[in-house]
Structure formats: structure tokens, C-alpha cells
Short mmCIF file of C-alpha atoms in Angstrom, two decimals:
data_model
loop_
_atom_site.label_atom_id
_atom_site.label_comp_id
_atom_site.label_asym_id
_atom_site.label_seq_id
_atom_site.Cartn_x
_atom_site.Cartn_y
_atom_site.Cartn_z
CA MET W 1 -0.80 -5.46 -21.61
CA ASP W 2 0.50 -3.68 -25.07
CA GLY W 3 4.08 -4.51 -23.09
CA ASP W 4 4.06 -8.34 -23.55
CA PHE W 5 5.66 -8.31 -26.52
CA TYR W 6 6.31 -11.95 -26.62
CA ARG W 7 2.49 -12.53 -25.50
CA PHE W 8 4.06 -14.65 -22.00
CA GLY W 9 0.79 -14.31 -20.45
CA GLU W 10 -0.53 -16.85 -22.62
CA LEU W 11 1.44 -19.29 -20.41
CA LEU W 12 -0.97 -18.81 -17.64
CA SER W 13 -3.98 -21.34 -17.54
CA ASP W 14 -7.32 -19.96 -18.70
CA GLU W 15 -8.19 -19.83 -14.76
CA GLU W 16 -5.04 -18.07 -13.87
CA ARG W 17 -5.75 -15.43 -16.45
CA GLN W 18 -9.50 -15.00 -15.28
CA LEU W 19 -7.72 -14.57 -11.67
CA ILE W 20 -4.91 -12.00 -13.32
CA LEU W 21 -7.87 -9.96 -14.35
CA ARG W 22 -9.92 -10.05 -12.06
CA VAL W 23 -6.88 -8.55 -10.06
CA ARG W 24 -6.07 -5.96 -12.92
CA GLU W 25 -9.65 -4.56 -12.99
CA PHE W 26 -9.19 -3.85 -9.20
CA LEU W 27 -5.50 -2.52 -9.33
CA ARG W 28 -6.93 -0.21 -12.17
CA THR W 29 -9.98 1.29 -10.81
CA LYS W 30 -9.40 1.29 -7.40
CA VAL W 31 -5.55 1.97 -6.45
CA VAL W 32 -4.39 4.05 -9.45
CA PRO W 33 -6.52 6.52 -9.34
CA VAL W 34 -5.49 7.51 -5.60
CA ALA W 35 -1.73 6.22 -6.29
CA ASN W 36 -0.57 9.75 -6.96
CA GLU W 37 -2.01 11.29 -4.10
CA ASN W 38 -1.32 8.80 -1.65
CA TRP W 39 2.54 9.43 -2.85
CA ALA W 40 2.12 13.03 -3.04
CA ARG W 41 1.30 12.95 0.61
CA ALA W 42 3.21 9.82 1.76
CA GLU W 43 -0.09 8.28 3.31
CA PHE W 44 -0.82 4.96 3.12
CA PRO W 45 -4.90 3.72 1.83
CA THR W 46 -5.72 1.99 4.48
CA HIS W 47 -9.38 1.85 3.11
CA LEU W 48 -7.97 -0.40 0.21
CA VAL W 49 -6.97 -3.20 2.09
CA GLN W 50 -10.45 -4.49 2.66
CA GLY W 51 -10.04 -4.68 -1.29
CA TYR W 52 -6.87 -6.42 -1.27
CA ALA W 53 -8.27 -9.32 1.12
CA ASP W 54 -11.10 -9.57 -1.18
CA LEU W 55 -9.73 -10.84 -3.87
CA GLY W 56 -8.59 -13.77 -1.84
CA ILE W 57 -4.85 -13.89 -3.08
CA ALA W 58 -2.91 -12.89 -0.03
CA GLY W 59 -3.43 -16.59 1.71
CA LEU W 60 -2.35 -18.42 -1.83
CA ALA W 61 0.91 -19.27 -0.30
CA TYR W 62 -0.32 -20.94 2.78
CA PRO W 63 -0.82 -24.59 2.48
CA GLU W 64 -4.13 -24.66 4.56
CA SER W 65 -5.84 -22.23 2.70
CA PRO W 66 -8.51 -23.72 0.27
CA GLY W 67 -8.02 -24.19 -3.31
CA PRO W 68 -5.18 -25.38 -5.52
CA ARG W 69 -1.95 -23.97 -4.50
CA PRO W 70 -0.67 -21.39 -7.01
CA SER W 71 1.64 -21.88 -9.45
CA SER W 72 5.15 -19.66 -9.18
CA LEU W 73 3.92 -18.49 -12.81
CA LEU W 74 1.40 -16.93 -11.51
CA SER W 75 2.40 -15.64 -8.22
CA GLY W 76 5.03 -13.70 -10.77
CA PHE W 77 2.43 -12.35 -12.67
CA LEU W 78 0.29 -11.03 -9.65
CA ALA W 79 3.38 -9.18 -8.46
CA LEU W 80 4.07 -7.85 -12.05
CA GLU W 81 0.37 -6.71 -11.94
CA MET W 82 0.41 -4.81 -8.50
CA ALA W 83 3.72 -3.03 -9.49
CA HIS W 84 2.23 -1.86 -12.65
CA ALA W 85 -0.55 -0.12 -10.63
CA ASP W 86 1.49 1.08 -7.91
CA PRO W 87 5.17 -0.27 -6.01
CA SER W 88 4.28 1.13 -2.98
CA MET W 89 1.21 -1.23 -3.12
CA ALA W 90 2.74 -3.91 -4.35
CA THR W 91 5.82 -3.44 -1.46
CA PHE W 92 2.94 -3.34 1.35
CA PHE W 93 1.63 -6.64 -0.16
CA GLY W 94 4.97 -8.43 -0.65
CA VAL W 95 6.03 -7.54 2.90
CA HIS W 96 2.71 -8.91 4.39
CA THR W 97 2.83 -12.23 2.14
CA GLY W 98 5.70 -12.87 0.76
CA LEU W 99 8.12 -11.93 4.03
CA ALA W 100 6.13 -12.14 7.32
CA MET W 101 3.42 -14.75 6.36
CA GLY W 102 6.44 -16.64 4.57
CA SER W 103 8.49 -16.33 7.38
CA ILE W 104 5.76 -18.13 9.32
CA VAL W 105 4.96 -20.60 6.36
CA ALA W 106 8.73 -21.46 6.49
CA CYS W 107 10.33 -21.29 9.82
CA GLY W 108 6.81 -21.75 12.27
CA SER W 109 5.71 -24.59 13.86
CA ASP W 110 2.31 -26.26 12.88
CA GLU W 111 0.59 -24.53 15.57
CA GLN W 112 2.34 -21.10 15.05
CA ARG W 113 1.03 -21.56 11.22
CA GLU W 114 -2.55 -22.38 12.62
CA ARG W 115 -2.27 -19.77 15.23
CA TRP W 116 -1.61 -16.44 13.16
CA LEU W 117 -1.47 -17.09 8.90
CA PRO W 118 -5.45 -17.89 8.84
CA ALA W 119 -6.38 -13.96 9.94
CA MET W 120 -2.98 -12.88 7.93
CA SER W 121 -4.41 -14.94 4.77
CA ARG W 122 -7.58 -12.89 5.44
CA MET W 123 -5.63 -9.73 5.96
CA GLU W 124 -7.18 -9.30 9.24
CA LYS W 125 -3.81 -8.95 10.60
CA ILE W 126 -1.09 -7.24 8.96
CA GLY W 127 2.64 -8.60 8.90
CA ALA W 128 6.10 -6.84 8.67
CA PHE W 129 9.57 -8.32 8.52
CA ALA W 130 12.07 -7.01 10.72
CA LEU W 131 15.93 -7.90 9.68
CA THR W 132 17.88 -4.73 8.12
CA GLU W 133 19.49 -2.40 10.74
CA PRO W 134 20.77 1.21 11.06
CA HIS W 135 24.60 0.27 10.63
CA GLY W 136 24.09 -1.65 7.34
CA GLY W 137 22.09 -4.07 5.72
CA SER W 138 24.16 -6.04 3.22
CA ASP W 139 26.27 -7.79 6.01
CA VAL W 140 23.96 -8.47 8.13
CA ALA W 141 24.11 -12.23 7.64
CA GLY W 142 27.16 -11.82 10.00
CA GLY W 143 26.73 -8.85 11.47
CA LEU W 144 23.20 -8.63 12.91
CA ARG W 145 23.28 -6.87 16.00
CA THR W 146 19.89 -7.10 17.84
CA THR W 147 20.24 -9.53 20.45
CA ALA W 148 17.53 -12.55 22.39
CA ARG W 149 18.49 -13.45 25.65
CA ARG W 150 16.48 -16.07 27.03
CA ASP W 151 14.90 -16.02 30.28
CA GLY W 152 12.59 -18.75 31.27
CA ASP W 153 9.33 -19.16 29.40
CA THR W 154 10.62 -15.70 27.27
CA TRP W 155 13.24 -13.86 25.23
CA VAL W 156 13.92 -10.82 25.57
CA LEU W 157 14.98 -8.79 22.39
CA ASN W 158 17.20 -5.39 22.76
CA GLY W 159 18.49 -3.24 19.41
CA GLU W 160 17.36 -1.68 16.57
CA LYS W 161 15.86 -2.18 13.32
CA ARG W 162 15.64 0.24 10.20
CA TRP W 163 13.52 0.46 6.78
CA ILE W 164 11.13 -2.08 7.81
CA GLY W 165 8.15 -2.04 5.73
CA ASN W 166 4.37 -1.92 7.39
CA ALA W 167 5.99 -1.89 11.34
CA THR W 168 3.66 1.57 11.91
CA PHE W 169 0.95 -0.41 11.96
CA ALA W 170 1.24 -3.79 11.63
CA ASP W 171 -0.32 -6.45 14.11
CA LEU W 172 2.62 -9.32 13.96
CA VAL W 173 6.85 -7.83 12.99
CA VAL W 174 8.78 -11.06 12.56
CA VAL W 175 12.35 -9.72 13.99
CA TRP W 176 15.40 -11.44 13.58
CA ALA W 177 17.46 -11.27 16.36
CA ARG W 178 21.01 -13.12 17.03
CA ASP W 179 20.90 -15.84 20.40
CA GLU W 180 23.39 -14.59 22.73
CA GLU W 181 23.77 -18.07 24.38
CA ASP W 182 24.57 -19.87 20.91
CA ASN W 183 25.04 -16.48 18.08
CA HIS W 184 22.64 -18.27 15.77
CA VAL W 185 19.60 -15.92 14.29
CA LYS W 186 16.66 -16.74 15.40
CA GLY W 187 13.03 -15.34 14.65
CA PHE W 188 10.51 -14.19 16.94
CA VAL W 189 7.03 -12.91 16.33
CA VAL W 190 6.70 -9.80 18.23
CA GLU W 191 2.95 -8.93 18.54
CA LYS W 192 1.62 -5.16 18.32
CA GLY W 193 1.51 -3.36 21.36
CA THR W 194 4.11 -5.55 23.07
CA PRO W 195 5.95 -3.38 25.97
CA GLY W 196 9.49 -2.32 24.75
CA PHE W 197 8.68 -2.48 21.07
CA SER W 198 8.39 0.85 19.09
CA ALA W 199 8.22 2.28 15.56
CA THR W 200 9.07 5.64 13.90
CA LYS W 201 8.09 6.34 10.72
CA ILE W 202 10.84 7.51 8.38
CA GLU W 203 9.70 10.03 6.75
CA ASN W 204 11.57 12.58 3.66
CA LYS W 205 11.53 9.40 1.51
CA ILE W 206 11.57 10.08 -2.05
CA ALA W 207 10.77 6.69 -3.19
CA LEU W 208 7.76 4.36 -2.08
CA ARG W 209 6.08 7.40 -0.37
CA ALA W 210 3.21 5.45 0.45
CA VAL W 211 4.80 2.42 1.97
CA GLN W 212 5.07 3.21 5.95
CA ASN W 213 8.55 2.36 6.68
CA ALA W 214 9.72 2.71 10.24
CA ASP W 215 12.68 2.84 12.27
CA ILE W 216 12.35 -0.09 15.06
CA VAL W 217 13.26 0.33 18.41
CA LEU W 218 13.63 -2.70 21.34
CA ARG W 219 14.31 -2.25 24.77
CA ASP W 220 14.50 -5.49 26.79
CA CYS W 221 11.14 -6.39 24.75
CA ARG W 222 9.76 -9.84 26.36
CA VAL W 223 8.63 -12.04 23.62
CA PRO W 224 7.16 -16.11 24.90
CA GLU W 225 8.93 -18.78 23.64
CA ALA W 226 5.59 -19.84 22.31
CA ASN W 227 6.66 -16.70 19.36
CA ARG W 228 9.50 -17.65 18.33
CA LEU W 229 9.65 -19.57 15.35
CA HIS W 230 10.65 -23.44 16.03
CA ASN W 231 11.91 -23.92 12.87
CA ALA W 232 14.34 -20.98 12.49
CA ASN W 233 17.83 -21.40 13.87
CA SER W 234 20.50 -19.81 11.77
CA PHE W 235 20.78 -17.38 8.82
CA ARG W 236 20.03 -20.18 6.46
CA ASP W 237 17.12 -20.56 6.85
CA THR W 238 16.11 -16.23 6.69
CA ALA W 239 17.81 -16.97 3.48
CA VAL W 240 15.47 -19.41 2.27
CA ILE W 241 12.85 -16.91 2.93
CA LEU W 242 14.75 -13.83 0.86
CA ARG W 243 15.49 -16.42 -1.65
CA ARG W 244 11.79 -16.70 -3.02
CA THR W 245 11.21 -12.91 -2.26
CA ARG W 246 14.30 -11.59 -4.39
CA SER W 247 12.54 -13.04 -7.22
CA GLY W 248 9.69 -11.41 -6.35
CA VAL W 249 11.19 -8.19 -6.84
CA ALA W 250 12.49 -9.22 -10.16
CA TRP W 251 8.73 -9.85 -10.88
CA GLN W 252 8.05 -6.29 -9.80
CA ALA W 253 10.65 -4.59 -11.66
CA THR W 254 9.40 -6.09 -15.00
CA GLY W 255 5.69 -4.89 -13.90
CA VAL W 256 7.44 -1.11 -13.66
CA MET W 257 9.28 -1.52 -16.86
CA LEU W 258 5.77 -2.46 -18.47
CA ALA W 259 4.11 0.63 -16.86
CA ALA W 260 6.58 2.69 -17.83
CA TYR W 261 6.79 1.61 -21.65
CA GLU W 262 2.66 1.59 -21.89
CA ILE W 263 2.66 5.43 -20.66
CA ALA W 264 5.56 6.52 -23.22
CA LEU W 265 4.43 4.48 -26.34
CA ASP W 266 0.31 5.96 -25.44
CA TYR W 267 2.11 9.59 -24.70
CA ALA W 268 4.19 9.16 -28.35
CA LYS W 269 1.43 8.71 -29.98
CA ASN W 270 -0.89 11.50 -28.65
CA ARG W 271 1.91 14.03 -28.09
CA GLU W 272 2.16 16.38 -31.50
CA GLN W 273 5.72 18.17 -32.12
CA PHE W 274 6.49 20.21 -35.53
CA GLY W 275 2.83 18.81 -36.34
CA ARG W 276 2.52 14.96 -35.98
CA PRO W 277 2.69 12.90 -33.16
CA ILE W 278 6.26 12.58 -31.87
CA GLY W 279 5.85 8.31 -32.11
CA LYS W 280 6.91 9.36 -36.03
CA PHE W 281 10.22 10.56 -35.17
CA GLN W 282 13.17 7.89 -35.40
CA LEU W 283 14.80 8.53 -32.23
CA VAL W 284 11.19 8.45 -30.30
CA GLN W 285 11.05 5.03 -31.66
CA ASP W 286 14.11 3.97 -31.18
CA LEU W 287 13.58 4.71 -27.04
CA LEU W 288 10.03 2.64 -27.31
CA VAL W 289 12.25 -0.48 -28.59
CA ARG W 290 14.50 -0.15 -26.00
CA MET W 291 11.97 0.23 -23.82
CA VAL W 292 10.11 -2.94 -25.37
CA GLY W 293 13.45 -5.02 -25.73
CA ASN W 294 14.27 -4.42 -22.20
CA THR W 295 11.13 -5.16 -20.80
CA THR W 296 10.93 -8.74 -22.95
CA ALA W 297 14.09 -9.65 -22.10
CA SER W 298 13.19 -9.26 -18.24
CA LEU W 299 10.16 -11.04 -18.39
CA ALA W 300 11.65 -14.19 -20.71
CA MET W 301 14.52 -14.44 -17.47
CA VAL W 302 11.89 -13.89 -14.56
CA VAL W 303 9.22 -16.37 -16.40
CA ARG W 304 11.88 -19.01 -16.85
CA LEU W 305 13.40 -18.38 -12.84
CA ALA W 306 9.43 -19.06 -12.21
CA GLN W 307 9.85 -22.66 -14.26
CA LEU W 308 13.10 -23.74 -12.15
CA GLN W 309 11.00 -22.72 -8.75
CA GLU W 310 8.05 -25.04 -10.05
CA ALA W 311 10.76 -27.38 -10.61
CA GLY W 312 12.42 -26.99 -7.24
CA THR W 313 15.45 -26.65 -8.98
CA TYR W 314 16.03 -23.13 -8.71
CA ARG W 315 19.23 -21.67 -6.91
CA ASP W 316 20.24 -18.32 -4.81
CA GLU W 317 22.09 -17.27 -7.84
CA HIS W 318 19.17 -17.70 -9.97
CA SER W 319 16.87 -15.14 -7.82
CA ALA W 320 20.00 -13.05 -7.38
CA LEU W 321 21.18 -12.70 -11.18
CA ALA W 322 17.15 -11.95 -12.06
CA LYS W 323 16.82 -9.66 -9.20
CA ALA W 324 19.91 -7.67 -10.19
CA TYR W 325 19.56 -8.01 -13.92
CA CYS W 326 15.71 -6.91 -13.99
CA THR W 327 16.09 -3.68 -11.86
CA THR W 328 19.22 -2.82 -13.79
CA ARG W 329 17.16 -2.50 -17.19
CA MET W 330 13.98 -1.17 -15.01
CA ARG W 331 16.11 2.10 -13.81
CA GLU W 332 16.98 2.01 -17.88
CA VAL W 333 13.54 1.68 -18.95
CA VAL W 334 11.85 4.37 -16.49
CA GLY W 335 14.54 6.82 -17.58
CA TRP W 336 14.35 6.20 -20.97
CA ALA W 337 10.49 7.08 -20.32
CA ARG W 338 11.07 10.18 -18.46
CA GLU W 339 12.85 11.49 -21.17
CA LEU W 340 10.29 11.25 -24.36
CA LEU W 341 7.82 12.93 -22.24
CA ALA W 342 10.50 15.30 -21.40
CA GLY W 343 9.30 18.10 -18.99
CA ASN W 344 5.86 15.91 -18.24
CA GLY W 345 7.86 13.60 -17.03
CA ILE W 346 9.29 14.93 -13.64
CA VAL W 347 4.84 15.75 -12.64
CA LEU W 348 2.53 13.49 -11.43
CA ASP W 349 -0.11 14.20 -13.70
CA TYR W 350 1.97 12.21 -16.08
CA ASN W 351 2.64 8.95 -13.97
CA ILE W 352 6.02 8.84 -14.83
CA GLY W 353 7.90 10.74 -12.24
CA ARG W 354 6.21 8.12 -9.49
CA PHE W 355 7.97 5.01 -11.56
CA VAL W 356 11.21 6.73 -11.96
CA ALA W 357 11.27 7.32 -8.16
CA ASP W 358 9.90 4.14 -7.57
CA ALA W 359 12.48 2.63 -9.22
CA GLU W 360 15.21 3.83 -7.20
CA ALA W 361 13.88 1.66 -3.89
CA LEU W 362 13.05 -1.39 -6.14
CA TYR W 363 16.93 -0.86 -7.33
CA SER W 364 18.17 -0.95 -3.93
CA TYR W 365 16.06 -3.31 -1.46
CA GLU W 366 16.15 -7.47 -1.33
CA GLY W 367 20.09 -6.57 -1.90
CA THR W 368 21.26 -4.05 -4.01
CA ARG W 369 23.25 -4.93 -7.55
CA GLU W 370 26.47 -5.26 -6.51
CA ILE W 371 25.89 -8.13 -3.50
CA ASN W 372 23.62 -9.69 -6.25
CA THR W 373 26.13 -9.74 -8.57
CA LEU W 374 28.76 -11.00 -6.28
CA VAL W 375 26.47 -13.59 -5.44
CA VAL W 376 26.24 -15.00 -8.91
CA GLY W 377 30.22 -14.57 -8.90
CA ARG W 378 30.68 -17.11 -7.04
CA ALA W 379 28.50 -19.51 -8.10
CA ILE W 380 30.26 -19.31 -11.50
CA THR W 381 33.66 -19.23 -10.22
CA GLY W 382 33.30 -21.26 -7.19
CA LEU W 383 34.97 -18.33 -5.45
CA SER W 384 33.99 -16.21 -3.42
CA ALA W 385 34.86 -12.02 -3.32
CA PHE W 386 32.67 -11.37 0.13
CA VAL W 387 35.04 -9.72 2.76
#
């Protein structure tokens, strides 16, 4: 990639690089050509799911899947490549593998993993993750309003969820609810077609338009005890999943930066004004250098984060800093790329417009900059600024 200025990709093994190249080929030939059309129509490209499945990467984090476990660095570069092609599809894949499958891997029993994960690894069943609620998101740890009440061998769920990716078509939705008896947060897998569960697509979005975000309503939705995630007994268990997926968003943001920079660089070399390529003008080169600087710094951060993950020494504040920093730098980079393309930057034909819009969603989800800043602030001062 032109944007990998310090050649961090060389840290991958030869086998890992071959996998990245295979994934990149699929993304560049199948996903990128239809990304703008899907975005404009706010439609999810169902026909591409089998292509993702054929790559064999959905089950990499599943302990029972064949082959060696992927390194954190490989997982990061996969997230980067997907966002480089289409942030909407990167989000779809991240929700399915990182949030939904990740919840079952981390919080499910052995029987539950065997029941759900093989089909999810093959992408025969698609997952969603329902945590955020209409009244708020950042305070959900202490303010979860969706409730669960034990009734014999079933649980009765009541409440509402919002911004739930994949939910309009997901086969399995991991719903987080507060147990009325002990006030602890627990996880439940709600299967498609369960009475009392409804998901309505959120319309009129200006970002990640191909992602099918939904409003979920749970009205006396009965879930068997066998579908309660047996190792999810408090919000701390949820936070373990979010820590890892938050680092994935930092990788996605870096992928968006790489794409925006490469599009802008190509444009600067070929667009002529005043009789020469605009890339020969000092102010244009200044924008490009700012872009490659932000991208390189962010890539260095997420590569180091992957090393900490591999060593088992990374903490919440590490993921929080990466998410806050990289998404902020991403916002700058896509803005500068749009500036460099001038009027052409606001139409889908030149690709930048979609990244500018999608960056806004990545900036906000998996913890806002403000909340992640306070997570880091608490870690470095020992003092909590949370209300």
C-alpha cells in the first residue's frame, strides 16, 4: 500500500501477507466496485456474504476452528483492509465476528460455542450485538433499561435497543439486559423469529449507509435458559468484549486514512491546474504530508497495541487511547483529502465523499472520543472524572 510509509506490513509473516493479499483481491475486485452504489441506495449487498465466507476468516477467533490462531497483528490488518475498501462492510464483518461471535466465545458455555459458532464461522448464520439503547449509549454500564426476568426455564426480556448493526437480517442477536432479581447485566442470544422481538431499519443515515442499523423492541420476548450466555454475569464481562473491538475500530480508522490518502495522492498526480499536476504545488504537498503523517502515527499506535494484546498486557486504557486518537486523526485526513479534491470531493464518483461521511460514524461508535479520553485520564491520574 502506498500509504504504509514506514512499511509496517513487513512485520507480518509470509503466510499472513499471503492471506492479506487474498483478502485484498476480493475486496478490491468485488466489494469496492459496488460500494458507492450500495451506499447511495442504503442497501446491504447480501450477494457478497458468500464471498466473505469463502475467505475463511470469519472463524479465526473461534478456538475450535481449524488452523493456527491468528496473531493480533493479522486480525488488525484484516480490519484495516476491510475499512480501506468499504467501512460499511468492515462494520458488518466486525459486528458479526468481533461483537456477536466474540460474545459467545468469551461468555458462552462449551455447549453454546459448539451450538452456534461453527455456523457463524461459515457465515451461514449472521450475528448482531444489542447493547446501546435509545436513551443513551455512554452511560449504558450503569443505566441499562432493558430488563430480564426469570420465569421457570425461560427469561422474559423487555426493553428497546438502538443502532444495532445487522439486526434487520441477523439470525442470532446477542441482547444485553439487566436481571430484575440481582440487578446484574446478563447476555442472551435471541434467535431469528422469536415472538416479542422486532427490528426496524433506521432510515436517513448519512454514514455507513449500507449497514442495516435497527431499532429493536423487546416485548415479553421469551428466551430459553439455554440461550443465556452462562459466563456473562456483569457488565465487566461485556467490557472485555468491547475492549478488543474498540481496538478494531482504531484499525478501521487507520484503513480509512490509508484509503483517503491514496485517493488524494493519485488525484494530485493526475489533476492539472495552471498547466501542471496539482501535486507540484507546495500547499498540496503539505496536505499530503499531513495525511501520511497522521496515517503513519496511527498505524504505529495500532501495531504496538497488537503487540500488547499478543503479550496479554494490554488494558482498557490502551484500546481507549488508540480509538480516540486514530479516529480523531482520521477525521482530519478525510477532511484534507476532500479539500484536495475540491468540488470533486463531494460526489461519490471520486470515492472520497463516502469516506468523509463514514468517518463520522467510526468517530462515534465503540465509545466517543470524550468517553475514551476519560478512560485514559482515569488510568493516568488514578482519579475518575465520570459522573
